[in-house]
CSV table of N, CA and C in Angstrom, one decimal:
chain,number,residue,atom,x,y,z
A,1,ASN,N,0.9,-1.1,0.0
A,1,ASN,CA,0.1,-0.4,0.2
A,1,ASN,C,0.8,1.2,0.0
A,2,THR,N,1.7,1.3,0.9
A,2,THR,CA,3.0,2.8,0.8
A,2,THR,C,3.6,2.6,-0.6
A,3,GLY,N,3.3,1.6,-1.3
A,3,GLY,CA,3.9,1.6,-2.3
A,3,GLY,C,3.2,2.7,-3.7
A,4,LEU,N,2.1,2.2,-3.0
A,4,LEU,CA,1.1,2.7,-4.1
A,4,LEU,C,0.7,4.3,-4.1
A,5,ILE,N,1.0,4.2,-2.5
A,5,ILE,CA,0.7,5.7,-2.6
A,5,ILE,C,1.6,6.4,-3.2
A,6,GLY,N,2.8,6.1,-2.7
A,6,GLY,CA,4.3,6.9,-3.3
A,6,GLY,C,4.3,7.3,-4.7
A,7,LEU,N,3.6,5.9,-5.3
A,7,LEU,CA,3.4,5.7,-6.5
A,7,LEU,C,3.0,7.0,-7.3
A,8,GLY,N,1.3,6.9,-6.6
A,8,GLY,CA,0.7,8.1,-7.0
A,8,GLY,C,1.1,9.0,-6.5
A,9,VAL,N,1.7,9.4,-5.7
A,9,VAL,CA,2.4,10.9,-5.2
A,9,VAL,C,3.1,11.1,-6.4
A,10,VAL,N,4.1,10.3,-6.9
A,10,VAL,CA,4.8,10.8,-7.9
A,10,VAL,C,4.1,11.3,-9.3
A,11,ALA,N,3.1,10.1,-9.8
A,11,ALA,CA,2.3,10.7,-11.1
A,11,ALA,C,1.6,11.8,-11.0
A,12,GLY,N,1.2,12.4,-9.2
A,12,GLY,CA,0.7,13.9,-9.4
A,12,GLY,C,1.7,15.0,-9.2
A,13,VAL,N,2.8,14.8,-9.1
A,13,VAL,CA,3.9,15.4,-8.9
A,13,VAL,C,4.1,15.7,-10.1
A,14,ALA,N,4.5,14.6,-11.3
A,14,ALA,CA,4.8,14.4,-12.4
A,14,ALA,C,3.8,15.3,-13.4
A,15,VAL,N,2.3,14.8,-13.1
A,15,VAL,CA,1.5,15.2,-14.1
A,15,VAL,C,1.2,17.2,-13.7
A,16,SER,N,1.3,17.1,-12.5
A,16,SER,CA,1.4,18.7,-12.2
A,16,SER,C,2.1,19.9,-12.6
A,17,LEU,N,3.8,19.0,-12.4
A,17,LEU,CA,4.6,20.1,-13.2
A,17,LEU,C,4.1,20.1,-14.8
A,18,GLN,N,4.1,18.6,-15.6
A,18,GLN,CA,4.0,19.0,-16.8
A,18,GLN,C,2.6,20.2,-17.4
A,19,PHE,N,2.0,20.1,-16.8
A,19,PHE,CA,0.7,21.1,-16.6
A,19,PHE,C,1.3,22.6,-16.7
A,20,SER,N,2.1,22.7,-15.4
A,20,SER,CA,2.3,24.3,-15.5
A,20,SER,C,3.5,24.6,-16.2
A,21,ALA,N,4.2,23.4,-17.0
A,21,ALA,CA,5.1,23.6,-17.7
A,21,ALA,C,4.6,24.3,-19.3
A,22,MET,N,3.3,23.3,-19.6
A,22,MET,CA,2.5,23.6,-20.8
A,22,MET,C,1.5,25.3,-20.4
A,23,ALA,N,1.6,25.7,-19.2
A,23,ALA,CA,0.9,26.9,-19.1
A,23,ALA,C,1.8,28.3,-19.2
A,24,GLN,N,3.5,27.7,-19.0
A,24,GLN,CA,4.5,28.5,-19.1
A,24,GLN,C,4.4,29.3,-20.4
A,25,LYS,N,4.3,28.4,-21.1
A,25,LYS,CA,4.5,28.5,-22.4
A,25,LYS,C,4.3,29.8,-23.2
A,26,THR,N,5.0,30.2,-23.7
A,26,THR,CA,4.8,31.3,-24.7
A,26,THR,C,3.9,30.9,-25.6
A,27,VAL,N,3.0,31.7,-26.1
A,27,VAL,CA,2.2,31.7,-27.9
A,27,VAL,C,2.5,32.5,-28.6
A,28,GLU,N,3.4,31.9,-29.6
A,28,GLU,CA,4.1,32.6,-31.0
A,28,GLU,C,3.2,33.5,-31.2
A,29,PRO,N,3.3,34.6,-31.9
A,29,PRO,CA,2.4,35.5,-32.6
A,29,PRO,C,2.2,34.7,-34.0
A,30,PRO,N,1.3,34.6,-34.5
A,30,PRO,CA,1.3,34.1,-36.3
A,30,PRO,C,1.5,35.1,-37.1
A,31,LEU,N,2.2,34.1,-38.1
A,31,LEU,CA,2.6,35.0,-39.1
A,31,LEU,C,2.2,36.2,-39.9
A,32,PRO,N,3.1,37.0,-40.0
A,32,PRO,CA,3.0,38.4,-40.5
A,32,PRO,C,2.4,38.8,-41.8
A,33,LEU,N,0.8,37.8,-42.0
A,33,LEU,CA,0.2,37.9,-43.4
A,33,LEU,C,0.3,38.5,-44.2
A,34,GLU,N,0.1,39.7,-43.6
A,34,GLU,CA,0.5,41.1,-44.6
A,34,GLU,C,1.6,41.1,-45.4
A,35,GLU,N,2.7,41.3,-44.5
A,35,GLU,CA,3.9,41.5,-45.1
A,35,GLU,C,4.5,40.5,-46.2
A,36,LEU,N,4.1,39.1,-45.2
A,36,LEU,CA,3.9,37.6,-46.3
A,36,LEU,C,3.7,38.3,-48.0
A,37,ARG,N,2.2,38.4,-47.6
A,37,ARG,CA,1.8,38.8,-49.2
A,37,ARG,C,2.2,40.1,-50.2
A,38,GLN,N,3.3,40.7,-49.3
A,38,GLN,CA,3.8,41.9,-50.0
A,38,GLN,C,4.8,41.5,-50.6
A,39,LEU,N,5.1,40.3,-49.5
A,39,LEU,CA,6.8,39.7,-50.1
A,39,LEU,C,6.6,38.5,-51.3
A,40,ALA,N,5.2,38.0,-51.8
A,40,ALA,CA,4.8,37.7,-52.9
A,40,ALA,C,4.4,38.3,-53.9
A,41,ASP,N,3.6,39.7,-53.8
A,41,ASP,CA,3.5,40.1,-54.6
A,41,ASP,C,4.5,40.6,-55.2
A,42,VAL,N,5.6,41.2,-54.6
A,42,VAL,CA,7.2,41.6,-55.4
A,42,VAL,C,7.5,40.5,-55.9
A,43,PHE,N,7.6,39.4,-55.5
A,43,PHE,CA,7.8,38.4,-56.0
A,43,PHE,C,7.9,38.4,-57.6
A,44,GLY,N,5.9,38.3,-57.4
A,44,GLY,CA,5.5,38.0,-58.6
A,44,GLY,C,5.6,39.0,-59.9
A,45,LEU,N,6.1,40.3,-59.3
A,45,LEU,CA,6.1,41.1,-60.3
A,45,LEU,C,7.8,41.1,-61.0
A,46,ILE,N,8.5,40.2,-60.1
A,46,ILE,CA,10.1,40.6,-60.8
A,46,ILE,C,9.9,39.2,-61.8
A,47,LYS,N,9.2,38.3,-61.3
A,47,LYS,CA,9.0,36.9,-62.0
A,47,LYS,C,8.5,37.2,-63.4
A,48,SER,N,7.3,38.5,-63.5
A,48,SER,CA,6.3,38.9,-64.6
A,48,SER,C,7.3,39.9,-65.2
A,49,ASP,N,7.4,41.1,-65.0
A,49,ASP,CA,7.8,42.5,-65.3
A,49,ASP,C,9.3,42.5,-65.3
A,50,TYR,N,9.9,42.0,-64.8
A,50,TYR,CA,11.9,42.0,-65.3
A,50,TYR,C,12.3,41.9,-66.1
A,51,VAL,N,12.8,42.5,-66.9
A,51,VAL,CA,14.2,42.6,-68.0
A,51,VAL,C,14.5,41.2,-68.7
A,52,GLU,N,15.3,40.6,-67.5
A,52,GLU,CA,15.9,39.2,-67.7
A,52,GLU,C,15.4,38.2,-66.9
A,53,PRO,N,14.9,37.2,-66.9
A,53,PRO,CA,14.2,36.0,-66.6
A,53,PRO,C,14.7,35.7,-65.3
A,54,VAL,N,14.2,35.0,-64.0
A,54,VAL,CA,15.4,35.3,-62.8
A,54,VAL,C,14.6,34.1,-62.7
A,55,GLU,N,15.6,32.7,-61.8
A,55,GLU,CA,15.3,31.5,-61.6
A,55,GLU,C,14.6,32.2,-60.1
A,56,ASP,N,12.8,30.8,-59.7
A,56,ASP,CA,12.7,31.0,-58.3
A,56,ASP,C,13.8,30.7,-57.5
A,57,LYS,N,14.4,30.2,-57.2
A,57,LYS,CA,15.2,29.6,-56.4
A,57,LYS,C,16.8,30.3,-56.0
A,58,LYS,N,16.8,31.0,-57.1
A,58,LYS,CA,18.0,32.5,-56.8
A,58,LYS,C,16.9,33.7,-55.7
A,59,LEU,N,16.1,34.2,-56.3
A,59,LEU,CA,15.4,35.1,-56.1
A,59,LEU,C,15.1,34.8,-54.6
A,60,LEU,N,14.8,33.6,-54.1
A,60,LEU,CA,14.2,33.2,-52.8
A,60,LEU,C,15.4,33.1,-52.1
A,61,GLU,N,16.8,32.7,-52.3
A,61,GLU,CA,17.6,32.5,-51.6
A,61,GLU,C,18.6,34.0,-51.1
A,62,ASP,N,18.8,34.6,-52.7
A,62,ASP,CA,18.6,36.1,-52.3
A,62,ASP,C,17.9,37.2,-51.4
A,63,ALA,N,16.8,36.6,-51.4
A,63,ALA,CA,15.8,37.1,-50.4
A,63,ALA,C,16.2,36.8,-49.1
A,64,ILE,N,16.2,35.6,-48.8
A,64,ILE,CA,16.9,35.3,-47.1
A,64,ILE,C,18.1,36.0,-47.2
A,65,SER,N,19.1,35.9,-47.8
A,65,SER,CA,20.0,36.5,-47.7
A,65,SER,C,20.2,37.9,-47.0
A,66,GLY,N,19.7,38.7,-48.0
A,66,GLY,CA,19.4,40.3,-47.4
A,66,GLY,C,18.9,40.2,-46.2
A,67,MET,N,17.9,39.3,-45.5
A,67,MET,CA,17.2,39.7,-44.4
A,67,MET,C,18.3,39.6,-43.2
A,68,VAL,N,19.1,38.3,-43.8
A,68,VAL,CA,20.0,37.7,-42.7
A,68,VAL,C,21.2,38.8,-42.7
A,69,ALA,N,21.3,39.7,-43.5
A,69,ALA,CA,22.2,40.6,-43.3
A,69,ALA,C,22.0,41.3,-42.8
A,70,SER,N,20.7,41.5,-43.3
A,70,SER,CA,20.4,43.5,-42.7
A,70,SER,C,20.2,42.8,-41.0
A,71,LEU,N,20.5,42.1,-40.3
A,71,LEU,CA,20.1,41.8,-39.2
A,71,LEU,C,20.9,42.4,-38.4
A,72,ASP,N,22.5,42.4,-38.4
A,72,ASP,CA,23.9,42.6,-38.3
A,72,ASP,C,24.7,42.6,-38.7
A,73,PRO,N,25.9,43.0,-38.8
A,73,PRO,CA,27.3,42.9,-39.8
A,73,PRO,C,27.8,41.3,-39.5
A,74,HIS,N,27.4,41.2,-38.6
A,74,HIS,CA,27.8,39.3,-38.3
A,74,HIS,C,26.9,37.8,-38.7
A,75,SER,N,26.0,38.5,-39.2
A,75,SER,CA,25.1,37.7,-39.2
A,75,SER,C,25.2,37.0,-41.1
A,76,ALA,N,24.9,36.3,-41.3
A,76,ALA,CA,24.6,35.8,-43.0
A,76,ALA,C,24.0,34.4,-43.5
A,77,TYR,N,23.6,34.4,-44.4
A,77,TYR,CA,23.5,32.9,-44.4
A,77,TYR,C,23.9,32.4,-45.6
A,78,LEU,N,23.7,31.1,-44.8
A,78,LEU,CA,25.0,29.8,-45.5
A,78,LEU,C,23.8,28.8,-46.0
A,79,ASP,N,24.1,28.8,-47.3
A,79,ASP,CA,23.0,27.5,-47.9
A,79,ASP,C,24.2,26.4,-48.0
């Protein structure tokens, strides 16, 4: 009986710690959909109206490189 009570106490503590950890997690804000839509619009304009053809992969990799490089002088995107 003592073993069962001890097991119940341990299980109760473990469950309460799990719920406590879940409650303390911060909720991430949703993706900035308007800004992503703007990025997609510019991407589409470049694809349709730029003087020379541009490969999707290169355009996206350069956009990512630019985002990371703008953070600080020490950051770089390595593909």
